[in-house]
PDB file of C-alpha atoms and ligand atoms in Angstrom:
ATOM      1  CA  MET O   1      45.524  -9.386 129.134  1.00 94.00           C
ATOM      2  CA  ARG O   2      48.409  -8.178 131.320  1.00 97.00           C
ATOM      3  CA  HIS O   3      51.147  -5.626 130.662  1.00 98.00           C
ATOM      4  CA  LEU O   4      54.602  -5.122 132.198  1.00 98.00           C
ATOM      5  CA  LEU O   5      54.886  -1.402 132.930  1.00 97.00           C
ATOM      6  CA  ASP O   6      56.768  -1.573 136.220  1.00 94.00           C
ATOM      7  CA  THR O   7      58.390  -4.317 138.258  1.00 91.00           C
ATOM      8  CA  THR O   8      55.569  -4.117 140.793  1.00 92.00           C
ATOM      9  CA  ASP O   9      53.102  -5.359 138.158  1.00 95.00           C
ATOM     10  CA  LEU O  10      54.486  -8.823 138.948  1.00 97.00           C
ATOM     11  CA  SER O  11      54.054 -10.698 142.225  1.00 96.00           C
ATOM     12  CA  LEU O  12      57.113 -12.363 143.712  1.00 96.00           C
ATOM     13  CA  THR O  13      55.673 -15.743 142.727  1.00 97.00           C
ATOM     14  CA  GLU O  14      55.273 -14.557 139.124  1.00 98.00           C
ATOM     15  CA  ILE O  15      58.851 -13.233 139.081  1.00 97.00           C
ATOM     16  CA  GLU O  16      60.154 -16.542 140.409  1.00 96.00           C
ATOM     17  CA  GLU O  17      58.080 -18.494 137.843  1.00 98.00           C
ATOM     18  CA  MET O  18      59.559 -16.316 135.102  1.00 98.00           C
ATOM     19  CA  ILE O  19      63.079 -16.960 136.356  1.00 98.00           C
ATOM     20  CA  SER O  20      62.340 -20.710 136.456  1.00 98.00           C
ATOM     21  CA  LEU O  21      61.037 -20.548 132.895  1.00 98.00           C
ATOM     22  CA  ALA O  22      64.181 -18.684 131.782  1.00 98.00           C
ATOM     23  CA  MET O  23      66.332 -21.352 133.460  1.00 98.00           C
ATOM     24  CA  ASP O  24      64.392 -24.067 131.614  1.00 98.00           C
ATOM     25  CA  ILE O  25      64.826 -22.200 128.321  1.00 98.00           C
ATOM     26  CA  ILE O  26      68.594 -22.014 128.950  1.00 98.00           C
ATOM     27  CA  SER O  27      68.727 -25.790 129.504  1.00 98.00           C
ATOM     28  CA  ASN O  28      66.267 -26.830 126.776  1.00 98.00           C
ATOM     29  CA  LYS O  29      66.506 -24.301 123.937  1.00 96.00           C
ATOM     30  CA  LYS O  30      65.115 -26.674 121.290  1.00 97.00           C
ATOM     31  CA  ARG O  31      61.921 -27.242 123.273  1.00 97.00           C
ATOM     32  CA  TYR O  32      61.027 -23.557 122.847  1.00 98.00           C
ATOM     33  CA  ALA O  33      62.193 -23.060 119.256  1.00 98.00           C
ATOM     34  CA  HIS O  34      58.672 -23.027 117.754  1.00 97.00           C
ATOM     35  CA  ILE O  35      56.494 -21.999 120.666  1.00 98.00           C
ATOM     36  CA  CYS O  36      55.805 -18.565 119.078  1.00 98.00           C
ATOM     37  CA  ASP O  37      55.436 -19.723 115.463  1.00 98.00           C
ATOM     38  CA  GLY O  38      53.151 -17.266 113.668  1.00 97.00           C
ATOM     39  CA  LYS O  39      53.366 -14.615 116.403  1.00 98.00           C
ATOM     40  CA  LYS O  40      54.717 -11.094 115.927  1.00 98.00           C
ATOM     41  CA  LEU O  41      56.553  -8.833 118.351  1.00 98.00           C
ATOM     42  CA  ALA O  42      56.596  -5.082 117.618  1.00 98.00           C
ATOM     43  CA  THR O  43      59.614  -3.209 118.961  1.00 98.00           C
ATOM     44  CA  LEU O  44      58.797   0.518 119.086  1.00 98.00           C
ATOM     45  CA  PHE O  45      61.947   2.338 120.175  1.00 98.00           C
ATOM     46  CA  PHE O  46      61.547   6.124 120.364  1.00 97.00           C
ATOM     47  CA  GLU O  47      64.933   6.239 122.145  1.00 94.00           C
ATOM     48  CA  PRO O  48      68.255   4.521 121.283  1.00 95.00           C
ATOM     49  CA  SER O  49      69.012   0.982 122.460  1.00 97.00           C
ATOM     50  CA  THR O  50      71.369  -1.869 121.682  1.00 97.00           C
ATOM     51  CA  ARG O  51      70.763  -4.594 124.282  1.00 97.00           C
ATOM     52  CA  THR O  52      67.084  -4.198 125.035  1.00 98.00           C
ATOM     53  CA  ARG O  53      65.839  -3.958 121.465  1.00 98.00           C
ATOM     54  CA  LEU O  54      68.151  -6.548 119.968  1.00 98.00           C
ATOM     55  CA  SER O  55      67.698  -9.025 122.825  1.00 98.00           C
ATOM     56  CA  PHE O  56      63.908  -8.709 122.480  1.00 98.00           C
ATOM     57  CA  GLU O  57      64.220  -9.321 118.758  1.00 98.00           C
ATOM     58  CA  ALA O  58      66.623 -12.251 119.209  1.00 98.00           C
ATOM     59  CA  ALA O  59      64.283 -13.641 121.892  1.00 98.00           C
ATOM     60  CA  MET O  60      61.275 -13.606 119.555  1.00 98.00           C
ATOM     61  CA  TYR O  61      63.232 -15.138 116.671  1.00 98.00           C
ATOM     62  CA  GLU O  62      64.556 -17.903 118.955  1.00 98.00           C
ATOM     63  CA  LEU O  63      60.959 -18.660 119.947  1.00 98.00           C
ATOM     64  CA  GLY O  64      60.011 -19.062 116.264  1.00 98.00           C
ATOM     65  CA  GLY O  65      58.194 -15.725 115.958  1.00 98.00           C
ATOM     66  CA  ASN O  66      58.747 -12.626 113.849  1.00 98.00           C
ATOM     67  CA  VAL O  67      59.538  -9.004 114.585  1.00 98.00           C
ATOM     68  CA  ILE O  68      58.327  -5.673 113.175  1.00 98.00           C
ATOM     69  CA  GLY O  69      59.082  -2.184 114.424  1.00 98.00           C
ATOM     70  CA  PHE O  70      61.344   0.828 114.368  1.00 97.00           C
ATOM     71  CA  SER O  71      64.554   1.721 116.178  1.00 97.00           C
ATOM     72  CA  GLU O  72      64.240   5.502 116.256  1.00 95.00           C
ATOM     73  CA  ALA O  73      61.374   7.970 116.417  1.00 95.00           C
ATOM     74  CA  SER O  74      62.660   9.742 113.289  1.00 94.00           C
ATOM     75  CA  SER O  75      61.852   6.714 111.128  1.00 93.00           C
ATOM     76  CA  SER O  76      58.270   6.514 112.448  1.00 95.00           C
ATOM     77  CA  SER O  77      55.310   8.841 112.015  1.00 95.00           C
ATOM     78  CA  ALA O  78      56.054  10.239 115.479  1.00 95.00           C
ATOM     79  CA  SER O  79      58.357  12.534 113.504  1.00 95.00           C
ATOM     80  CA  LYS O  80      55.232  13.908 111.745  1.00 96.00           C
ATOM     81  CA  GLY O  81      53.507  14.545 115.049  1.00 96.00           C
ATOM     82  CA  GLU O  82      51.610  11.278 115.600  1.00 97.00           C
ATOM     83  CA  THR O  83      50.798  10.651 119.262  1.00 97.00           C
ATOM     84  CA  VAL O  84      51.838   7.556 121.210  1.00 97.00           C
ATOM     85  CA  SER O  85      48.146   6.705 121.624  1.00 97.00           C
ATOM     86  CA  ASP O  86      47.496   6.668 117.884  1.00 98.00           C
ATOM     87  CA  THR O  87      50.717   4.758 117.151  1.00 98.00           C
ATOM     88  CA  ILE O  88      49.730   2.061 119.636  1.00 98.00           C
ATOM     89  CA  ARG O  89      46.142   1.797 118.316  1.00 98.00           C
ATOM     90  CA  ILE O  90      47.595   1.092 114.886  1.00 98.00           C
ATOM     91  CA  VAL O  91      50.504  -1.199 115.799  1.00 98.00           C
ATOM     92  CA  SER O  92      48.398  -3.322 118.147  1.00 98.00           C
ATOM     93  CA  ASN O  93      46.425  -4.357 115.038  1.00 98.00           C
ATOM     94  CA  TYR O  94      49.649  -5.600 113.438  1.00 98.00           C
ATOM     95  CA  ALA O  95      51.418  -7.415 116.308  1.00 98.00           C
ATOM     96  CA  ASP O  96      50.645  -9.866 119.145  1.00 98.00           C
ATOM     97  CA  ILE O  97      52.818  -8.089 121.716  1.00 98.00           C
ATOM     98  CA  ILE O  98      54.617  -4.713 121.861  1.00 98.00           C
ATOM     99  CA  ALA O  99      57.881  -3.715 123.551  1.00 98.00           C
ATOM    100  CA  MET O 100      58.318   0.060 123.631  1.00 98.00           C
ATOM    101  CA  ARG O 101      60.941   2.499 124.856  1.00 98.00           C
ATOM    102  CA  HIS O 102      60.140   6.192 125.131  1.00 97.00           C
ATOM    103  CA  PRO O 103      61.951   9.227 126.587  1.00 94.00           C
ATOM    104  CA  LEU O 104      58.774  10.384 128.379  1.00 95.00           C
ATOM    105  CA  GLU O 105      58.053   8.859 131.764  1.00 94.00           C
ATOM    106  CA  GLY O 106      54.647   7.194 131.735  1.00 96.00           C
ATOM    107  CA  ALA O 107      54.392   6.813 127.931  1.00 98.00           C
ATOM    108  CA  PRO O 108      53.999   2.981 128.187  1.00 98.00           C
ATOM    109  CA  ARG O 109      51.214   3.503 130.739  1.00 98.00           C
ATOM    110  CA  VAL O 110      49.370   5.711 128.229  1.00 98.00           C
ATOM    111  CA  ALA O 111      49.997   3.073 125.560  1.00 98.00           C
ATOM    112  CA  ALA O 112      48.446   0.418 127.806  1.00 98.00           C
ATOM    113  CA  THR O 113      45.131   2.318 127.797  1.00 98.00           C
ATOM    114  CA  LYS O 114      44.875   2.179 123.989  1.00 97.00           C
ATOM    115  CA  THR O 115      46.310  -1.202 123.047  1.00 98.00           C
ATOM    116  CA  LEU O 116      44.705  -4.459 121.977  1.00 98.00           C
ATOM    117  CA  VAL O 117      47.818  -6.497 122.919  1.00 98.00           C
ATOM    118  CA  PRO O 118      50.267  -6.666 125.876  1.00 98.00           C
ATOM    119  CA  ILE O 119      52.608  -3.687 126.310  1.00 98.00           C
ATOM    120  CA  ILE O 120      56.108  -4.142 127.723  1.00 98.00           C
ATOM    121  CA  ASN O 121      57.896  -1.071 129.063  1.00 98.00           C
ATOM    122  CA  ALA O 122      61.413  -1.285 127.636  1.00 98.00           C
ATOM    123  CA  GLY O 123      62.447   1.893 129.482  1.00 96.00           C
ATOM    124  CA  ASP O 124      60.557   5.191 129.998  1.00 95.00           C
ATOM    125  CA  GLY O 125      62.673   8.270 130.658  1.00 89.00           C
ATOM    126  CA  GLY O 126      64.306   8.239 134.081  1.00 83.00           C
ATOM    127  CA  HIS O 127      61.413   6.238 135.548  1.00 87.00           C
ATOM    128  CA  ALA O 128      61.560   2.466 135.099  1.00 90.00           C
ATOM    129  CA  HIS O 129      63.119  -0.392 133.140  1.00 94.00           C
ATOM    130  CA  PRO O 130      61.372  -3.529 134.384  1.00 96.00           C
ATOM    131  CA  THR O 131      62.816  -5.972 131.845  1.00 98.00           C
ATOM    132  CA  GLN O 132      66.321  -4.868 132.875  1.00 97.00           C
ATOM    133  CA  THR O 133      65.280  -5.669 136.437  1.00 97.00           C
ATOM    134  CA  LEU O 134      64.141  -9.158 135.423  1.00 98.00           C
ATOM    135  CA  THR O 135      67.526  -9.514 133.697  1.00 98.00           C
ATOM    136  CA  ASP O 136      69.286  -8.387 136.873  1.00 98.00           C
ATOM    137  CA  LEU O 137      67.274 -10.739 139.085  1.00 98.00           C
ATOM    138  CA  LEU O 138      68.039 -13.697 136.812  1.00 98.00           C
ATOM    139  CA  THR O 139      71.730 -12.757 136.935  1.00 98.00           C
ATOM    140  CA  ILE O 140      71.791 -12.488 140.740  1.00 98.00           C
ATOM    141  CA  TYR O 141      69.889 -15.778 141.012  1.00 98.00           C
ATOM    142  CA  ARG O 142      72.330 -17.559 138.676  1.00 98.00           C
ATOM    143  CA  GLU O 143      75.347 -16.153 140.529  1.00 98.00           C
ATOM    144  CA  LYS O 144      74.172 -16.381 144.140  1.00 98.00           C
ATOM    145  CA  GLY O 145      71.487 -19.084 143.976  1.00 98.00           C
ATOM    146  CA  ARG O 146      69.067 -16.801 145.852  1.00 97.00           C
ATOM    147  CA  LEU O 147      67.404 -13.381 145.771  1.00 97.00           C
ATOM    148  CA  ASP O 148      67.452 -12.690 149.515  1.00 97.00           C
ATOM    149  CA  ASN O 149      69.936 -12.000 152.301  1.00 98.00           C
ATOM    150  CA  PHE O 150      72.751 -10.136 150.593  1.00 98.00           C
ATOM    151  CA  THR O 151      74.255  -6.639 150.454  1.00 98.00           C
ATOM    152  CA  ILE O 152      74.079  -4.799 147.149  1.00 98.00           C
ATOM    153  CA  GLY O 153      76.002  -1.610 146.355  1.00 98.00           C
ATOM    154  CA  LEU O 154      74.364   0.566 143.690  1.00 98.00           C
ATOM    155  CA  CYS O 155      76.937   3.023 142.381  1.00 97.00           C
ATOM    156  CA  GLY O 156      76.897   5.998 139.999  1.00 95.00           C
ATOM    157  CA  ASP O 157      73.933   8.003 138.762  1.00 93.00           C
ATOM    158  CA  LEU O 158      71.196   6.872 141.130  1.00 95.00           C
ATOM    159  CA  LYS O 159      69.078   9.936 140.383  1.00 92.00           C
ATOM    160  CA  PHE O 160      68.456   9.433 136.675  1.00 88.00           C
ATOM    161  CA  GLY O 161      69.314   5.714 136.406  1.00 87.00           C
ATOM    162  CA  ARG O 162      65.967   4.015 135.788  1.00 89.00           C
ATOM    163  CA  THR O 163      67.505   0.544 136.085  1.00 93.00           C
ATOM    164  CA  VAL O 164      68.444   1.352 139.685  1.00 95.00           C
ATOM    165  CA  HIS O 165      64.934   2.550 140.562  1.00 93.00           C
ATOM    166  CA  SER O 166      63.321  -0.597 139.174  1.00 92.00           C
ATOM    167  CA  LEU O 167      65.868  -2.902 140.798  1.00 96.00           C
ATOM    168  CA  ILE O 168      65.434  -1.321 144.249  1.00 96.00           C
ATOM    169  CA  LYS O 169      61.646  -1.676 143.929  1.00 94.00           C
ATOM    170  CA  ALA O 170      62.051  -5.367 143.160  1.00 96.00           C
ATOM    171  CA  LEU O 171      64.752  -6.283 145.704  1.00 97.00           C
ATOM    172  CA  CYS O 172      62.981  -4.390 148.485  1.00 95.00           C
ATOM    173  CA  ARG O 173      60.347  -7.133 148.429  1.00 95.00           C
ATOM    174  CA  TYR O 174      62.895  -9.822 149.366  1.00 96.00           C
ATOM    175  CA  THR O 175      63.999 -10.539 152.921  1.00 96.00           C
ATOM    176  CA  GLY O 176      67.360  -9.333 154.190  1.00 97.00           C
ATOM    177  CA  VAL O 177      68.516  -7.329 151.172  1.00 98.00           C
ATOM    178  CA  ARG O 178      70.679  -4.428 152.374  1.00 98.00           C
ATOM    179  CA  PHE O 179      71.192  -1.452 150.039  1.00 98.00           C
ATOM    180  CA  VAL O 180      74.368   0.635 149.916  1.00 98.00           C
ATOM    181  CA  LEU O 181      73.588   3.680 147.750  1.00 98.00           C
ATOM    182  CA  ILE O 182      76.885   5.076 146.456  1.00 98.00           C
ATOM    183  CA  ALA O 183      76.632   8.424 144.657  1.00 96.00           C
ATOM    184  CA  PRO O 184      77.526  12.103 144.916  1.00 94.00           C
ATOM    185  CA  ASN O 185      74.794  13.867 146.926  1.00 93.00           C
ATOM    186  CA  GLU O 186      73.407  15.514 143.782  1.00 90.00           C
ATOM    187  CA  LEU O 187      72.957  12.123 142.106  1.00 93.00           C
ATOM    188  CA  GLN O 188      71.439  10.174 144.988  1.00 95.00           C
ATOM    189  CA  VAL O 189      68.167   8.291 144.506  1.00 96.00           C
ATOM    190  CA  PRO O 190      65.040  10.479 144.159  1.00 94.00           C
ATOM    191  CA  ASP O 191      63.106  11.146 147.376  1.00 96.00           C
ATOM    192  CA  TYR O 192      60.244   8.896 146.292  1.00 94.00           C
ATOM    193  CA  ILE O 193      62.577   5.865 146.273  1.00 95.00           C
ATOM    194  CA  ILE O 194      63.374   6.545 149.937  1.00 97.00           C
ATOM    195  CA  LYS O 195      59.868   7.543 151.070  1.00 97.00           C
ATOM    196  CA  ASP O 196      57.662   5.292 148.931  1.00 96.00           C
ATOM    197  CA  VAL O 197      59.909   2.249 148.409  1.00 96.00           C
ATOM    198  CA  LEU O 198      62.753   1.752 150.910  1.00 97.00           C
ATOM    199  CA  GLU O 199      61.089   3.080 154.071  1.00 96.00           C
ATOM    200  CA  PRO O 200      57.678   1.394 153.650  1.00 95.00           C
ATOM    201  CA  GLY O 201      59.548  -1.832 152.807  1.00 89.00           C
ATOM    202  CA  ASN O 202      61.549  -1.508 156.058  1.00 94.00           C
ATOM    203  CA  ALA O 203      64.656  -1.994 153.941  1.00 96.00           C
ATOM    204  CA  GLU O 204      68.069  -1.448 155.483  1.00 97.00           C
ATOM    205  CA  TYR O 205      69.931   1.200 153.470  1.00 98.00           C
ATOM    206  CA  VAL O 206      72.833   3.640 153.745  1.00 98.00           C
ATOM    207  CA  GLN O 207      73.790   6.536 151.464  1.00 98.00           C
ATOM    208  CA  VAL O 208      77.523   7.117 150.965  1.00 98.00           C
ATOM    209  CA  GLU O 209      79.817   9.013 148.600  1.00 96.00           C
ATOM    210  CA  SER O 210      82.844   6.677 148.615  1.00 96.00           C
ATOM    211  CA  LEU O 211      82.956   3.313 146.864  1.00 97.00           C
ATOM    212  CA  GLU O 212      86.262   2.244 148.472  1.00 96.00           C
ATOM    213  CA  GLU O 213      84.998   2.508 152.045  1.00 96.00           C
ATOM    214  CA  VAL O 214      82.059   0.140 151.474  1.00 98.00           C
ATOM    215  CA  MET O 215      83.639  -2.279 148.994  1.00 98.00           C
ATOM    216  CA  PRO O 216      84.465  -5.028 151.563  1.00 98.00           C
ATOM    217  CA  GLN O 217      80.788  -5.242 152.624  1.00 98.00           C
ATOM    218  CA  LEU O 218      79.358  -5.916 149.179  1.00 98.00           C
ATOM    219  CA  ASP O 219      78.065  -9.208 147.774  1.00 98.00           C
ATOM    220  CA  VAL O 220      76.868  -7.528 144.575  1.00 98.00           C
ATOM    221  CA  LEU O 221      78.176  -4.299 143.051  1.00 98.00           C
ATOM    222  CA  TYR O 222      75.841  -2.708 140.489  1.00 98.00           C
ATOM    223  CA  MET O 223      77.720   0.001 138.579  1.00 98.00           C
ATOM    224  CA  THR O 224      75.836   2.512 136.429  1.00 96.00           C
ATOM    225  CA  ARG O 225      76.775   5.150 133.907  1.00 93.00           C
ATOM    226  CA  ILE O 226      76.215   8.865 134.468  1.00 90.00           C
ATOM    227  CA  GLN O 227      73.136   9.486 132.286  1.00 78.00           C
ATOM    228  CA  ARG O 228      74.417  12.323 130.085  1.00 75.00           C
ATOM    229  CA  GLU O 229      71.176  12.605 128.094  1.00 72.00           C
ATOM    230  CA  ARG O 230      69.131  13.426 131.209  1.00 70.00           C
ATOM    231  CA  PHE O 231      71.232  16.352 132.515  1.00 73.00           C
ATOM    232  CA  PHE O 232      69.937  19.883 131.999  1.00 72.00           C
ATOM    233  CA  SER O 233      73.405  21.237 131.147  1.00 81.00           C
ATOM    234  CA  GLN O 234      76.660  19.878 129.757  1.00 82.00           C
ATOM    235  CA  GLU O 235      78.456  21.632 132.638  1.00 82.00           C
ATOM    236  CA  GLU O 236      76.522  19.583 135.226  1.00 80.00           C
ATOM    237  CA  TYR O 237      77.283  16.369 133.338  1.00 75.00           C
ATOM    238  CA  LEU O 238      81.009  17.143 133.102  1.00 81.00           C
ATOM    239  CA  LYS O 239      81.096  17.761 136.845  1.00 78.00           C
ATOM    240  CA  HIS O 240      79.961  14.211 137.548  1.00 78.00           C
ATOM    241  CA  LYS O 241      81.053  12.156 134.557  1.00 84.00           C
ATOM    242  CA  ASP O 242      84.101  10.575 136.224  1.00 83.00           C
ATOM    243  CA  ALA O 243      82.600  10.358 139.711  1.00 83.00           C
ATOM    244  CA  PHE O 244      83.302   6.615 139.972  1.00 93.00           C
ATOM    245  CA  ILE O 245      85.675   4.476 137.950  1.00 95.00           C
ATOM    246  CA  LEU O 246      85.937   0.855 139.043  1.00 98.00           C
ATOM    247  CA  ASP O 247      89.403  -0.576 138.419  1.00 97.00           C
ATOM    248  CA  ALA O 248      91.561  -3.449 139.677  1.00 97.00           C
ATOM    249  CA  ASP O 249      92.954  -1.372 142.574  1.00 97.00           C
ATOM    250  CA  LYS O 250      89.495  -0.592 143.912  1.00 97.00           C
ATOM    251  CA  LEU O 251      88.662  -4.312 143.879  1.00 98.00           C
ATOM    252  CA  GLU O 252      91.601  -5.220 146.147  1.00 97.00           C
ATOM    253  CA  ASN O 253      89.427  -5.203 149.275  1.00 96.00           C
ATOM    254  CA  ALA O 254      86.364  -6.749 147.637  1.00 98.00           C
ATOM    255  CA  LYS O 255      84.956 -10.160 148.519  1.00 98.00           C
ATOM    256  CA  GLN O 256      86.235 -13.073 146.447  1.00 98.00           C
ATOM    257  CA  ASP O 257      82.657 -13.976 145.508  1.00 98.00           C
ATOM    258  CA  LEU O 258      81.560 -10.421 144.687  1.00 98.00           C
ATOM    259  CA  THR O 259      79.298 -10.221 141.622  1.00 98.00           C
ATOM    260  CA  ILE O 260      80.020  -7.130 139.503  1.00 98.00           C
ATOM    261  CA  MET O 261      77.066  -6.051 137.397  1.00 98.00           C
ATOM    262  CA  HIS O 262      76.268  -3.162 135.046  1.00 98.00           C
ATOM    263  CA  PRO O 263      73.166  -2.782 132.864  1.00 97.00           C
ATOM    264  CA  LEU O 264      75.438  -1.362 130.123  1.00 97.00           C
ATOM    265  CA  PRO O 265      76.224   0.596 128.026  1.00 94.00           C
ATOM    266  CA  ARG O 266      79.401   1.448 129.895  1.00 95.00           C
ATOM    267  CA  VAL O 267      81.222   4.687 129.213  1.00 92.00           C
ATOM    268  CA  ASN O 268      84.274   4.761 131.500  1.00 91.00           C
ATOM    269  CA  GLU O 269      82.879   3.750 134.901  1.00 95.00           C
ATOM    270  CA  ILE O 270      84.417   0.267 134.688  1.00 97.00           C
ATOM    271  CA  ALA O 271      88.003   0.053 133.427  1.00 97.00           C
ATOM    272  CA  THR O 272      88.374  -2.605 130.749  1.00 98.00           C
ATOM    273  CA  GLU O 273      90.991  -4.392 132.905  1.00 98.00           C
ATOM    274  CA  VAL O 274      88.088  -5.468 135.153  1.00 98.00           C
ATOM    275  CA  ASP O 275      86.501  -7.406 132.262  1.00 98.00           C
ATOM    276  CA  ASP O 276      88.963 -10.268 132.828  1.00 97.00           C
ATOM    277  CA  ASP O 277      88.197 -10.497 136.547  1.00 98.00           C
ATOM    278  CA  PRO O 278      86.079 -13.632 137.099  1.00 98.00           C
ATOM    279  CA  ARG O 279      83.778 -11.547 139.302  1.00 98.00           C
ATOM    280  CA  ALA O 280      82.779  -9.350 136.355  1.00 98.00           C
ATOM    281  CA  LYS O 281      79.379 -10.616 135.177  1.00 98.00           C
ATOM    282  CA  TYR O 282      78.024  -7.753 133.054  1.00 98.00           C
ATOM    283  CA  PHE O 283      78.412  -9.500 129.713  1.00 98.00           C
ATOM    284  CA  GLU O 284      76.687 -12.630 131.060  1.00 98.00           C
ATOM    285  CA  GLN O 285      74.036 -10.257 132.440  1.00 98.00           C
ATOM    286  CA  ALA O 286      73.341  -8.939 128.918  1.00 98.00           C
ATOM    287  CA  LEU O 287      72.961 -12.519 127.655  1.00 98.00           C
ATOM    288  CA  ASN O 288      70.579 -13.300 130.512  1.00 98.00           C
ATOM    289  CA  GLY O 289      68.476 -10.428 129.157  1.00 98.00           C
ATOM    290  CA  LYS O 290      67.649 -12.474 126.078  1.00 98.00           C
ATOM    291  CA  TYR O 291      66.569 -15.518 128.090  1.00 98.00           C
ATOM    292  CA  ILE O 292      64.386 -13.610 130.537  1.00 98.00           C
ATOM    293  CA  ARG O 293      62.752 -11.719 127.651  1.00 98.00           C
ATOM    294  CA  MET O 294      61.970 -15.077 126.006  1.00 98.00           C
ATOM    295  CA  ALA O 295      60.304 -16.109 129.257  1.00 98.00           C
ATOM    296  CA  LEU O 296      58.439 -12.796 129.463  1.00 98.00           C
ATOM    297  CA  ILE O 297      57.094 -12.991 125.896  1.00 98.00           C
ATOM    298  CA  ILE O 298      55.815 -16.543 126.501  1.00 98.00           C
ATOM    299  CA  THR O 299      54.259 -15.579 129.834  1.00 98.00           C
ATOM    300  CA  LEU O 300      52.450 -12.453 128.605  1.00 98.00           C
ATOM    301  CA  LEU O 301      51.123 -14.223 125.501  1.00 98.00           C
ATOM    302  CA  LYS O 302      49.837 -17.076 127.687  1.00 97.00           C
ATOM    303  CA  TRP O 303      48.200 -14.663 130.137  1.00 97.00           C
ATOM    304  CA  GLY O 304      46.453 -13.078 127.144  1.00 96.00           C
ATOM    305  CA  ASP O 305      45.270 -16.513 125.930  1.00 94.00           C
ATOM    306  CA  ASN O 306      47.320 -15.952 122.792  1.00 94.00           C
ATOM    307  CA  LEU O 307      49.583 -18.988 123.258  1.00 95.00           C
ATOM    308  CA  GLU O 308      48.671 -22.565 124.072  1.00 84.00           C
ATOM    309  CA  ASP O 309      50.001 -24.190 127.252  1.00 77.00           C
TER     310      ASP O 309
HETATM  311  N1   CP M 401      70.681  -1.905 129.480  1.00 55.43           N
HETATM  312  C1   CP M 401      70.050  -1.279 128.456  1.00 55.43           C
HETATM  313  O1   CP M 401      68.881  -0.877 128.554  1.00 55.43           O
HETATM  314  O2   CP M 401      70.826  -1.156 127.338  1.00 55.43           O
HETATM  315  P1   CP M 401      70.358  -0.488 125.977  1.00 55.43           P
HETATM  316  O3   CP M 401      70.100   0.972 126.247  1.00 55.43           O
HETATM  317  O4   CP M 401      71.463  -0.732 125.000  1.00 55.43           O
HETATM  318  O5   CP M 401      69.065  -1.164 125.565  1.00 55.43           O
END
């Protein structure tokens, strides 16, 4: 049995096989419509979500399976004081696979020590969001036809943005990916991303505070929201909330084949006028999330010998 707790749980070959499977699902939806008949996915969301939870649920239904779960801690016995460990011991008797989101970093790792079925980390605090990364990799692959040799600008809240941390960890393993880290100094990536990920990976990176000055270099621009819920004070959040707003003017010097991504939800960091720009791919990105999660569910169930080849 294997879990997906962080992007590094998967080898590059396994990531590429998952992307290939997602591409096959996109082209041959009917072939997969009953592959999970009789299987159950539990979605345990102790923190709010629209895309991740609903795309997991849509993924399982489109594979012929069923879904149980909760969308907020207050409607589960966590609100009575039940621990994550006990919740997982119970739910893993009811479901074949579990996707969980939790505000505490490391909660899915604790869950993985108590479960009888595969655990998928659907986001843990400011730490990691590996299924968003698989979504992002599928999107880059579909747009660029490759996962190597390009320049990506990551812009916004790079300190608390877990999608950024997971994506850097994944892209660092590919050849020739150059990182432009665009954030106010206070919201730059945590030290461990520099010391334990970028530097050991010999990745080329720069840290800048201005989006305009680097725009012409970028092949991919990954915008992120300022993570209000992770700030210690409202005052700190207000100081940074409008740090970057991507609009049509700022795109004037961008490459014609730039790919604009955002894990969403967006607050105001991308003006709605950008939605009509053919380079804006964030809604397609959210759809890709369903396909890659279909591929992930199939793969983890097969690795656990809970699905026939
Ligand atoms: N991208 C993402 O994780 O969105 P949700 O918070 O809506 O799941």
